[in-house]
Coordinates of C-alpha atoms and ligand atoms in Angstrom, one line a residue:
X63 CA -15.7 -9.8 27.5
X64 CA -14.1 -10.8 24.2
X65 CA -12.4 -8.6 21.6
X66 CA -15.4 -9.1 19.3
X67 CA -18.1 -8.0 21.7
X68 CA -15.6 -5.1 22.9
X69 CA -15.5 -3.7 19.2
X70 CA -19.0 -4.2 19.1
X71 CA -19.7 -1.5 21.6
X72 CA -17.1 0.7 20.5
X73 CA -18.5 0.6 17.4
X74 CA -21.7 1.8 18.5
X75 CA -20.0 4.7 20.1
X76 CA -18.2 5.4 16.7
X77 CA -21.5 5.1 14.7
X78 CA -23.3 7.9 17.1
X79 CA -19.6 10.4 16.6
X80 CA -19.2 10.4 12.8
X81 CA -20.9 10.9 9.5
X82 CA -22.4 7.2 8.2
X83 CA -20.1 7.3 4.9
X84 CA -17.3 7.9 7.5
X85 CA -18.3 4.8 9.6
X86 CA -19.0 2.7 6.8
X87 CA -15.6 3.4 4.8
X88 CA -13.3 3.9 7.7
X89 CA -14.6 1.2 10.3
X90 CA -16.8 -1.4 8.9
X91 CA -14.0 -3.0 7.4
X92 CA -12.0 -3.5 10.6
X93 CA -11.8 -7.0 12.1
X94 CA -11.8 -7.2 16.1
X95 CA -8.5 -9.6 16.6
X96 CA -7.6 -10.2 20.4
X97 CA -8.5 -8.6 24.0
X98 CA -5.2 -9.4 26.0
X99 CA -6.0 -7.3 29.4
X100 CA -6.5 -3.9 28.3
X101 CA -4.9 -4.4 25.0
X102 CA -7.2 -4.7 22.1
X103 CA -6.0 -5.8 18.6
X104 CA -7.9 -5.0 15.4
X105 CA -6.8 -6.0 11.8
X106 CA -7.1 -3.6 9.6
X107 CA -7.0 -3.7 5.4
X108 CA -3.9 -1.2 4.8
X109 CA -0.9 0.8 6.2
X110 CA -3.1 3.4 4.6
X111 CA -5.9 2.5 7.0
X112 CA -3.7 2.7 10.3
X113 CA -2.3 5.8 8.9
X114 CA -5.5 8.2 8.1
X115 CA -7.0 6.3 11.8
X116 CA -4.8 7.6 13.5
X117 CA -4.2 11.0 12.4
X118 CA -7.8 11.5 11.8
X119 CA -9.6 9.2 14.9
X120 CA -7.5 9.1 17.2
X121 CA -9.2 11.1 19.7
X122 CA -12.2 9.5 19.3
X123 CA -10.8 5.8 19.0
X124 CA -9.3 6.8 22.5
X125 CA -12.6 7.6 23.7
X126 CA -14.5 4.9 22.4
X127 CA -11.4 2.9 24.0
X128 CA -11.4 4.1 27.2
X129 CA -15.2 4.1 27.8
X130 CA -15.3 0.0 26.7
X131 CA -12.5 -1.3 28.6
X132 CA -11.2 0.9 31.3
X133 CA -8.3 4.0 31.7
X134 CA -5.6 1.8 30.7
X135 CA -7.1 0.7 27.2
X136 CA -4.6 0.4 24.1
X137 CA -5.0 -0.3 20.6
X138 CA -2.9 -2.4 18.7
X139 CA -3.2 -2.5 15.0
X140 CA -2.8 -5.6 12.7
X141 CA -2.6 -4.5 9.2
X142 CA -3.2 -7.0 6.6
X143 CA -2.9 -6.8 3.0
X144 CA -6.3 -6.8 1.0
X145 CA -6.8 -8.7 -2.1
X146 CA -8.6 -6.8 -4.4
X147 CA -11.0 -8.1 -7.1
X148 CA -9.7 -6.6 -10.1
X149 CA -5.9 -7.4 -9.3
X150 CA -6.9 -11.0 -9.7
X151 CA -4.4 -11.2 -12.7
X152 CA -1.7 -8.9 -11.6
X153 CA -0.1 -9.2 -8.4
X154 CA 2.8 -7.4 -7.2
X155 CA 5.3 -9.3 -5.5
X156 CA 5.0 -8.6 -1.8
X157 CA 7.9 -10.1 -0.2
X158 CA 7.1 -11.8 3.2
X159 CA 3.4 -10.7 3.4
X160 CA 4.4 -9.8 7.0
X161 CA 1.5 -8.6 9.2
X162 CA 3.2 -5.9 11.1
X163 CA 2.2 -5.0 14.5
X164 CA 1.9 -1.0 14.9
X165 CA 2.0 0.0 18.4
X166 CA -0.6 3.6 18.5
X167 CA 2.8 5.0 21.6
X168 CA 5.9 4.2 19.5
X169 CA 3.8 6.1 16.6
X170 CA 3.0 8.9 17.9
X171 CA 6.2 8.8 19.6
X172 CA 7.3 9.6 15.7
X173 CA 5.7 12.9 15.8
X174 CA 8.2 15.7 15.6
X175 CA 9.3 17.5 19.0
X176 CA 10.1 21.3 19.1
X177 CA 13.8 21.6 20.1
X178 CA 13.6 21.6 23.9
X179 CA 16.1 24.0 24.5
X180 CA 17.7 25.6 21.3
X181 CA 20.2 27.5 23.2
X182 CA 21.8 25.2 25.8
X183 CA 25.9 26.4 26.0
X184 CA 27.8 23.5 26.3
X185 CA 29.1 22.2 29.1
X186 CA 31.8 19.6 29.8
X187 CA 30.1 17.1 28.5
X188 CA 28.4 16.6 25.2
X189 CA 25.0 17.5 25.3
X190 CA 22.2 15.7 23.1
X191 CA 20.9 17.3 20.5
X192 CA 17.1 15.7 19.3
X193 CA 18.1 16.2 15.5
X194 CA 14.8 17.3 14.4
X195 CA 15.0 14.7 11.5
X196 CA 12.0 13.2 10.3
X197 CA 12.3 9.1 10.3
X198 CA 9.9 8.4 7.6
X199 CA 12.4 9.5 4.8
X200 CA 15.2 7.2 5.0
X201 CA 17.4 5.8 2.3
X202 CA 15.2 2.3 2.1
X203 CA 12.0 4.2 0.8
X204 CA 13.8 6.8 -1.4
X205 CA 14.1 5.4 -5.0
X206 CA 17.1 5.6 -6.9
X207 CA 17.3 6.5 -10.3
X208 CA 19.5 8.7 -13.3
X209 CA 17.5 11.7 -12.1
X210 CA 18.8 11.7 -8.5
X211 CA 22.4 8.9 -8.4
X212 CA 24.9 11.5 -8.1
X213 CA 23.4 13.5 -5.0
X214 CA 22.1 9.7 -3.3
X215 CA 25.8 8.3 -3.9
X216 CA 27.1 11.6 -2.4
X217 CA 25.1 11.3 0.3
X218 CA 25.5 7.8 1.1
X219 CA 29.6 8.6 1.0
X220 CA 29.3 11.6 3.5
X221 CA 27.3 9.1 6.2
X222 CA 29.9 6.6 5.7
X223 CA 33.2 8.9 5.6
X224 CA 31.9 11.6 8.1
X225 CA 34.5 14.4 8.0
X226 CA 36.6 13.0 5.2
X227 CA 35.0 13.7 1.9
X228 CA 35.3 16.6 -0.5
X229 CA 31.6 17.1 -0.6
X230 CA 31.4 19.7 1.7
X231 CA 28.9 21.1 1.9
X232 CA 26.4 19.3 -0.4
X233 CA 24.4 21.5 -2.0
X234 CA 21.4 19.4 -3.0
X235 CA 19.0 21.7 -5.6
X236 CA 16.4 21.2 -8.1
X237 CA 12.4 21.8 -8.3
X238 CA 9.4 21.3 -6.0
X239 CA 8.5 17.8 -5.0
X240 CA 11.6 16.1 -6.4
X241 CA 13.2 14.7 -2.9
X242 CA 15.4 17.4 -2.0
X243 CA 13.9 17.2 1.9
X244 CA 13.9 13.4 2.1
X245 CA 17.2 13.1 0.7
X246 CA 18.1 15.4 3.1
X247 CA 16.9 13.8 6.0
X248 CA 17.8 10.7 4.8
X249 CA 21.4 11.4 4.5
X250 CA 21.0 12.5 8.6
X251 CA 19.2 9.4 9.3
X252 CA 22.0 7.2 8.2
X253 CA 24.4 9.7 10.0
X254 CA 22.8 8.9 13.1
X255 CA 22.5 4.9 12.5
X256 CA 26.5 4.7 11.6
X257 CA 27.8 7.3 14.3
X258 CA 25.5 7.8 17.2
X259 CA 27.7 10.2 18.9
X260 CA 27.5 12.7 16.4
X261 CA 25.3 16.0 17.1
X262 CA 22.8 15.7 13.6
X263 CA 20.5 18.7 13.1
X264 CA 17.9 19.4 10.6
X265 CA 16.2 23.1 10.5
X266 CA 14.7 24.2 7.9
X267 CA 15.7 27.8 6.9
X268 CA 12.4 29.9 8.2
X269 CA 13.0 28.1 11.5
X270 CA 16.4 29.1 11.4
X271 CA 15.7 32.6 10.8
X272 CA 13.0 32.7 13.4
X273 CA 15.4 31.2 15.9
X274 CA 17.9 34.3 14.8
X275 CA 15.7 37.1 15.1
X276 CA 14.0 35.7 18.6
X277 CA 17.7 35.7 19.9
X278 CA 18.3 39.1 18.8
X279 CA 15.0 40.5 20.3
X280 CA 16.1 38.0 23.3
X281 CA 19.5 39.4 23.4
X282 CA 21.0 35.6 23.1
X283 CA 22.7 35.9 19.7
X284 CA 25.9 34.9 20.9
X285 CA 23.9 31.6 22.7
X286 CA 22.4 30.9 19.2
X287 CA 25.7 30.7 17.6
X288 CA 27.0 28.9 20.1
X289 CA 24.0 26.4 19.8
X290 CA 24.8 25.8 16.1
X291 CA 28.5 25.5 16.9
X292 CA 28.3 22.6 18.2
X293 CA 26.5 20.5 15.3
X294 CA 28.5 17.5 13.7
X295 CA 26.0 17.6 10.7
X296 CA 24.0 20.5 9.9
X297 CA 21.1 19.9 7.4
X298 CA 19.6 23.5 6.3
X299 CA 16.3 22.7 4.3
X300 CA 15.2 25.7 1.4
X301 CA 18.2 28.0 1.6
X302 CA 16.6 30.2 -1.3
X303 CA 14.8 31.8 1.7
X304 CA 17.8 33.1 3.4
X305 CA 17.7 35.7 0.1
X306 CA 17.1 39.7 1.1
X307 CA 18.4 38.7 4.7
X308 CA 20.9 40.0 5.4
X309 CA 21.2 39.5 9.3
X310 CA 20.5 36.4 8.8
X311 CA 23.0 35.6 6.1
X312 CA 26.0 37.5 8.1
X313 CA 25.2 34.7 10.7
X314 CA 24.8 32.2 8.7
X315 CA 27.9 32.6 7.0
X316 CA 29.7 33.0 10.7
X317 CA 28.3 29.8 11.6
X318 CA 29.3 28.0 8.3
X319 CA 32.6 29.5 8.6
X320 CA 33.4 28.0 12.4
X321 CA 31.5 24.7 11.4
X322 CA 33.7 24.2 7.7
X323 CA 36.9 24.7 9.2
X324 CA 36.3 22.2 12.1
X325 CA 35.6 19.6 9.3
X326 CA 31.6 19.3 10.3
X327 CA 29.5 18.5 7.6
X328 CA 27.2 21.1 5.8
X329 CA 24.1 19.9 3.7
X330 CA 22.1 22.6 2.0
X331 CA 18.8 22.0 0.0
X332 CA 17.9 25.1 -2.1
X333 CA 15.4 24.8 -5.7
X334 CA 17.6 26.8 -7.4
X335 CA 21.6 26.1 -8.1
X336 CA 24.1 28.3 -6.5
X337 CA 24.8 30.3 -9.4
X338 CA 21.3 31.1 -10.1
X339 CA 20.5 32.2 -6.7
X340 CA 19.5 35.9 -6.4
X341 CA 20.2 38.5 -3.2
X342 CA 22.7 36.3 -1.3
X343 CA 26.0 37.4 -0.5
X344 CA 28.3 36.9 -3.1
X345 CA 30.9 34.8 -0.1
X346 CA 28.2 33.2 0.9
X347 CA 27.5 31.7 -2.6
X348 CA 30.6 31.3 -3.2
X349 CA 31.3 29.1 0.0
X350 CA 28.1 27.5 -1.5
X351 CA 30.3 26.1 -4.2
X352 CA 33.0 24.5 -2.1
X353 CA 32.1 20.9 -1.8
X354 CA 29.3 19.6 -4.5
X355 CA 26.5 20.6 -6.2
X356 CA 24.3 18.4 -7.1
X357 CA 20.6 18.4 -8.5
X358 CA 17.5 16.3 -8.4
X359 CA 16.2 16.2 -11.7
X360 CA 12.4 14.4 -12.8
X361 CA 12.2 11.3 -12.6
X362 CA 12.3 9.0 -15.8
X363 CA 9.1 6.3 -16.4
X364 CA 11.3 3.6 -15.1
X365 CA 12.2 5.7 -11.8
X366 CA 8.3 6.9 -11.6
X367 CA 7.2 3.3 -11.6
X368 CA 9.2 2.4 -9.4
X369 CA 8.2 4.6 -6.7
X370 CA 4.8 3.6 -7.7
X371 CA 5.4 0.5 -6.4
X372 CA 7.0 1.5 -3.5
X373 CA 4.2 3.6 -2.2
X374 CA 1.7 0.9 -2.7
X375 CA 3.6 -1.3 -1.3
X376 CA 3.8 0.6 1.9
X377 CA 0.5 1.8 1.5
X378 CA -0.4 -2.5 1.4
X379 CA -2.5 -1.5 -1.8
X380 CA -2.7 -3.5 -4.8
X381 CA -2.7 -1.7 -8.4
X382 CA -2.7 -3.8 -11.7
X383 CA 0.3 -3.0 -13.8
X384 CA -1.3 -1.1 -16.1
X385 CA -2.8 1.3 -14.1
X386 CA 0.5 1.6 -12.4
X387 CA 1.7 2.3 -16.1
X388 CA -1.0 4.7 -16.8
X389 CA -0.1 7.2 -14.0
X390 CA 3.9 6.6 -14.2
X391 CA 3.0 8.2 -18.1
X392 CA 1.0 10.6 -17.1
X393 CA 2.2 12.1 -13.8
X394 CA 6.0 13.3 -14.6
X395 CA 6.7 16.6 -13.3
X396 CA 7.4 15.2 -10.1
X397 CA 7.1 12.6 -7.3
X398 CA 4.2 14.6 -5.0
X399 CA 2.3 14.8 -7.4
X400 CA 2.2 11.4 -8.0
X401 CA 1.9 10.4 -4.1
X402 CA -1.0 13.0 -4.5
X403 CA -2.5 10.4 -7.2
X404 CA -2.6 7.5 -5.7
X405 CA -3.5 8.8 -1.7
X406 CA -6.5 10.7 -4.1
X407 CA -7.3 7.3 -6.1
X408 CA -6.7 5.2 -2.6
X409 CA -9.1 7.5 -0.9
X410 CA -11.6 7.6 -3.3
X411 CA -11.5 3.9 -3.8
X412 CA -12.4 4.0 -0.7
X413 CA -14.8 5.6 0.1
X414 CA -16.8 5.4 -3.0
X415 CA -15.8 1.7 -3.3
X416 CA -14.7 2.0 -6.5
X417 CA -12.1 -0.6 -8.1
X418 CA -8.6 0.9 -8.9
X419 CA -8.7 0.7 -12.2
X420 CA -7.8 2.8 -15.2
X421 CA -11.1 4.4 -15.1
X422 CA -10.2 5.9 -11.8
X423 CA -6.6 6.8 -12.7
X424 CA -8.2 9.0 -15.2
X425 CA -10.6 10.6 -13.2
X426 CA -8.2 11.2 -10.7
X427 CA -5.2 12.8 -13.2
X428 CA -7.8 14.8 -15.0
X429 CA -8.4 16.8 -11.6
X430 CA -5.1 16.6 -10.6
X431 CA -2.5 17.4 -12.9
X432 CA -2.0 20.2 -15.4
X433 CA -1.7 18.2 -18.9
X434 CA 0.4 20.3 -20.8
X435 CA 2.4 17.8 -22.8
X436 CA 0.8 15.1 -25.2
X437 CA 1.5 11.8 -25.0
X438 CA 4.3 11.0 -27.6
X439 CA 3.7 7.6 -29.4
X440 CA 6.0 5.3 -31.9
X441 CA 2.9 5.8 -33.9
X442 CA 2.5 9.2 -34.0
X443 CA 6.5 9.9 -34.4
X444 CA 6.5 7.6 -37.9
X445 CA 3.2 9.6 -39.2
X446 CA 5.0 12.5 -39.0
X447 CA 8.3 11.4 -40.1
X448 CA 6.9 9.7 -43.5
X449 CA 4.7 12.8 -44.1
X450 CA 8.1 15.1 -43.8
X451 CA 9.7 12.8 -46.1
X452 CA 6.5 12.0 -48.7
X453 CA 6.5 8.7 -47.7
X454 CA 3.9 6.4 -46.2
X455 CA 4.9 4.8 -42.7
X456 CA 4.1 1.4 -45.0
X457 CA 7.5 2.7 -46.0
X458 CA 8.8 3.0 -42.8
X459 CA 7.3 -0.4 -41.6
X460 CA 8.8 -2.3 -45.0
X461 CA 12.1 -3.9 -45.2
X462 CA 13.3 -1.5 -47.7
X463 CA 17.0 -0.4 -48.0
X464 CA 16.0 2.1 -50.3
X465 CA 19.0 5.2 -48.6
X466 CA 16.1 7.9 -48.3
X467 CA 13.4 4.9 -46.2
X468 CA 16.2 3.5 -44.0
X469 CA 17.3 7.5 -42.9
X470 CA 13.6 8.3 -42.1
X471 CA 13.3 4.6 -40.6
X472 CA 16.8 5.8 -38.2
X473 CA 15.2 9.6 -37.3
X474 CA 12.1 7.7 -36.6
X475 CA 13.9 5.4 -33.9
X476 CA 16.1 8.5 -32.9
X477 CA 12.7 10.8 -32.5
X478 CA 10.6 7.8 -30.5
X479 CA 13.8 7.3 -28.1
X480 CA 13.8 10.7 -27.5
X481 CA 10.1 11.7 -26.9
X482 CA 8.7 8.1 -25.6
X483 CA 9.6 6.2 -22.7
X484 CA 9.6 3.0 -25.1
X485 CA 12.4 0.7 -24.1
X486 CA 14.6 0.0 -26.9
X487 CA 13.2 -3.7 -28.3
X488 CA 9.7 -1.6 -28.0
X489 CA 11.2 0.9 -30.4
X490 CA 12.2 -1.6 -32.9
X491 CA 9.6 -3.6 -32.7
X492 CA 6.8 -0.9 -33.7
X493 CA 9.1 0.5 -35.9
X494 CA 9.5 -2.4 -38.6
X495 CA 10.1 -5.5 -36.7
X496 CA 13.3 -4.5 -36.1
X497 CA 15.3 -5.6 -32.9
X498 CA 17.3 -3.8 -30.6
X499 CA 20.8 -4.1 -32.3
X500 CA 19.4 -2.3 -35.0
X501 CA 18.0 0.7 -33.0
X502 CA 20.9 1.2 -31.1
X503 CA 22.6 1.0 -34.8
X504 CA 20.2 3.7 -35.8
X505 CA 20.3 6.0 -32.9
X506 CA 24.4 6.0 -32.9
X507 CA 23.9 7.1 -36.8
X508 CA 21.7 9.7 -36.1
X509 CA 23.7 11.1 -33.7
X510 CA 27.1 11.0 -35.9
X511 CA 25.1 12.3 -39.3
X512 CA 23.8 15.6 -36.9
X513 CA 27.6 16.1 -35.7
X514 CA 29.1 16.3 -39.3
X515 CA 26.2 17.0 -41.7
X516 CA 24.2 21.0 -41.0
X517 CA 21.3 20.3 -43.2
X518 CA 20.8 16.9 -41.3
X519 CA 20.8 18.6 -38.3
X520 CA 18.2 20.9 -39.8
X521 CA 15.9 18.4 -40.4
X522 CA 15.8 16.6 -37.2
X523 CA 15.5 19.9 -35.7
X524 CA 12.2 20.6 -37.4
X525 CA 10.8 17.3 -36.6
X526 CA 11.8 17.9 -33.2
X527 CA 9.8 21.1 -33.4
X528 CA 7.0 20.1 -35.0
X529 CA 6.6 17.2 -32.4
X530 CA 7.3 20.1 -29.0
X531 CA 4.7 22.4 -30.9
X532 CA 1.9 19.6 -30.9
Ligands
ADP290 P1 11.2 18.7 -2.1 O1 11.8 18.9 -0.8 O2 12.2 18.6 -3.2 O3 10.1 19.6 -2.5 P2 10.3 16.2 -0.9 O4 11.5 15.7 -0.4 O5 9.4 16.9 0.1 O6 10.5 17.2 -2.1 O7 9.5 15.1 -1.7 C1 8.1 15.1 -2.0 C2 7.5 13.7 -1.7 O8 8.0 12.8 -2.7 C3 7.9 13.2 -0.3 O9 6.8 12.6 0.2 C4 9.0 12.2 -0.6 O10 8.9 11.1 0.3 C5 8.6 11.7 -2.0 N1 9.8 11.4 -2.8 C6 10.7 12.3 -3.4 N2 11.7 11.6 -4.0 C7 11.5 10.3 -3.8 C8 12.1 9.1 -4.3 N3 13.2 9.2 -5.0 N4 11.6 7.9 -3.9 C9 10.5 7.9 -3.1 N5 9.8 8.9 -2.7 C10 10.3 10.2 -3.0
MG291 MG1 11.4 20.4 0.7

């Protein structure tokens, strides 16, 4: 039989097993490819595709499989990137449009294990510890930006000079969805790549304090501690939790203690910073302080962007620019969020067949995504800088060097650097045709004239306000 007449019967099987807006979005668009022996190949339009298959189908693929070519079947997926129609002018820049062959065992093989045995004692020799680390968030697909350098550079350090920096432990904090649990992992991911002998565990802190109090019902506390005294690189994931525990906290701290001394490497993720924490210990917080602090702040546009493009790109989807634009604006507070967006607009797309467009985008934010902040514009910052100053933005826009235009011209530039994500030649250039020497001219006066001068400082304070309280 060939692939094509294979997929044809499966398909049937499918059609009877799932809603028809299912069959049509999901599996219409796959191409048979090959039937090597029990192996068949399809092609399929998107990482995105193989992804939702198999974590939605799979059961059913396997069925259909199975019944069509025997006990033995396997799938193999070909994932090829789509063009789509209204990208015809922008095109993101895939490097090597590979065609990457996804093998359904090594996948699932990805799928997280329990910890076999949590409290093995060790013997003579050095047991293996499966690390518990998830391999999707790794240091290629985390973006770098100002909002998260210090704790990516820190991390990157302590993989490289296990044992032998100061940053110990790393306290990694900041708010929901910023990459505090993929940074984390990360960091253990490249632990494991440059030293493969070292013992790397992750646990998030409920598991951790479920693994305490079973061992106390259990009677194995001492085994537990024992367990954790053997890790080269602990990763503790949400330490807030461990507040109002105390049990838990007087082992932690024990286990910190034996792991600190014996220079093993502590890395903590928490969304609050150490001294902000509430009903911890005060030596436990204070040990908290020993090595670094550092915190994962928003991302900036450029930074939001840029992961954007990264998701798409690993998603195999193709956004124009300015949609890409549109929800790196719009979607700030923080990165799931913006993952929600475009899985939501990908989805609906889709299904729906609907083009990713702007259109979408909109939908999409409006339902997703508490807008609490307006949009801050160059246009709207001079408006309301002429009218504080009586003038007309003409005034603004003019080549005057009359003192009292070129001051509200520099707050102007000072204001839209501040409350825009405008680039610096976009500043000047909606600002009076000026170009970028000249805003950085303006932005360095500001700054000086607030220092020395209080009714200066005044005045840009009220603009400031006037523009927050919009
Ligand atoms: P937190 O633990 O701080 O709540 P996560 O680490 O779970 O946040 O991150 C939320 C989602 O955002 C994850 O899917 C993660 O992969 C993604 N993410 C976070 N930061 C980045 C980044 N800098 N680059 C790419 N993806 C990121
Ligand atoms: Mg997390």
């Amino acid at each position: 039989m060939s692939a094509n007449q294979v997929w044809k019967n499966c398909l049937k099987f499918i059609r009877e097993n799932v809603p028809a807006d299912v069959y049509d979005a999901w599996f219409k668009p796959i191409k048979p490819v090959s039937l090597e022996g029990q192996v068949l190949t399809i092609e399929v339009p998107s990482n995105l595709y193989y992804e939702w298959l198999e974590t939605h189908f799979l059961d059913l693929l396997r069925a259909a499989l199975v019944k069509n070519i025997g006990p033995q079947a396997r799938l193999k997926y070909l994932v090829r990137m789509t063009n789509k129609p209204q990208s015809d002018h922008t095109h993101l820049a895939y490097p090597g449009r590979t065609t990457p062959q996804v093998d359904t065992r090594n996948y699932r093989s990805h799928t997280r294990k329990e910890i076999k045995s949590p409290f093995v004692v060790p013997g003579v020799e050095k047991i293996r510890i499966d690390s518990q680390l998830n391999p999707n968030y790794t240091f290629d697909n985390f973006i770098e930006g100002p909002n998260n350098r210090l704790a990516v550079s820190a991390g990157k350090s302590i993989a490289k000079f296990l044992g032998n920096t100061s940053f110990n432990p790393l306290f990694i904090y900041g708010g929901v969805g910023l990459g505090k649990t993929h940074l984390a992992n990360a960091i253990g991911l490249e632990v494991k790549r440059l030293h493969p002998d070292k013992n790397v565990l992750y646990v998030s802190t409920e598991k951790f304090t479920q693994q305490y109090t079973s061992a106390v019902v259990n009677n194995t506390r001492d085994d537990f501690i024992h367990f954790y005294q053997m890790i080269d690189v602990l990763i503790v994931d949400d330490v807030q939790f461990l507040a109002g525990k105390t049990g838990v906290q007087k082992v932690f701290f024990q286990i910190f203690n034996h792991l600190h001394q014996n220079k093993k490497q502590l890395i903590f993720t928490s969304d609050k910073a150490p001294v902000d924490m509430r009903d911890v210990e005060i030596r436990l917080l204070s040990r908290f302080k020993w090595g670094l602090a550092a915190e994962l702040k928003s991302p900036d546009f450029a930074t939001r962007q840029k992961i954007i493009r990264s998701k798409l790109l690993h998603d195999g989807v193709e956004m124009p620019e300015e949609v890409i634009d549109y929800i790196a604006r719009h979607v700030r507070s923080n990165i799931r969020e913006i993952e929600g967006v475009l899985t939501s607009m990908i989805a609906q797309s889709a299904f729906n067949h609907k083009p990713l467009n702007l259109e979408l985008a909109r939908e999409v934010i409006g339902n997703f995504v508490q807008q609490r902040k307006p949009v801050y514009t160059c246009d709207m910052i001079q408006k309301i800088v002429a009218e504080y100053f009586n003038l007309r933005v003409e005034d603004l826009q003019s080549k005057s060097r009359r003192r009292e235009i070129v001051q509200a011209r520099q707050i102007s530039m000072y204001l839209s650097k501040k409350f825009t994500d405008s680039s610096l030649d976009q500043i000047g250039s909606r600002i009076g045709k000026r170009n970028h020497a000249t805003v950085i001219y303006a932005l360095k006066t500001v700054k000086n004239l607030m220092d020395v001068d209080k009714r200066f400082r005044q005045v840009v304070q009220e603009l400031e306000n006037t523009l927050t309280g919009m």
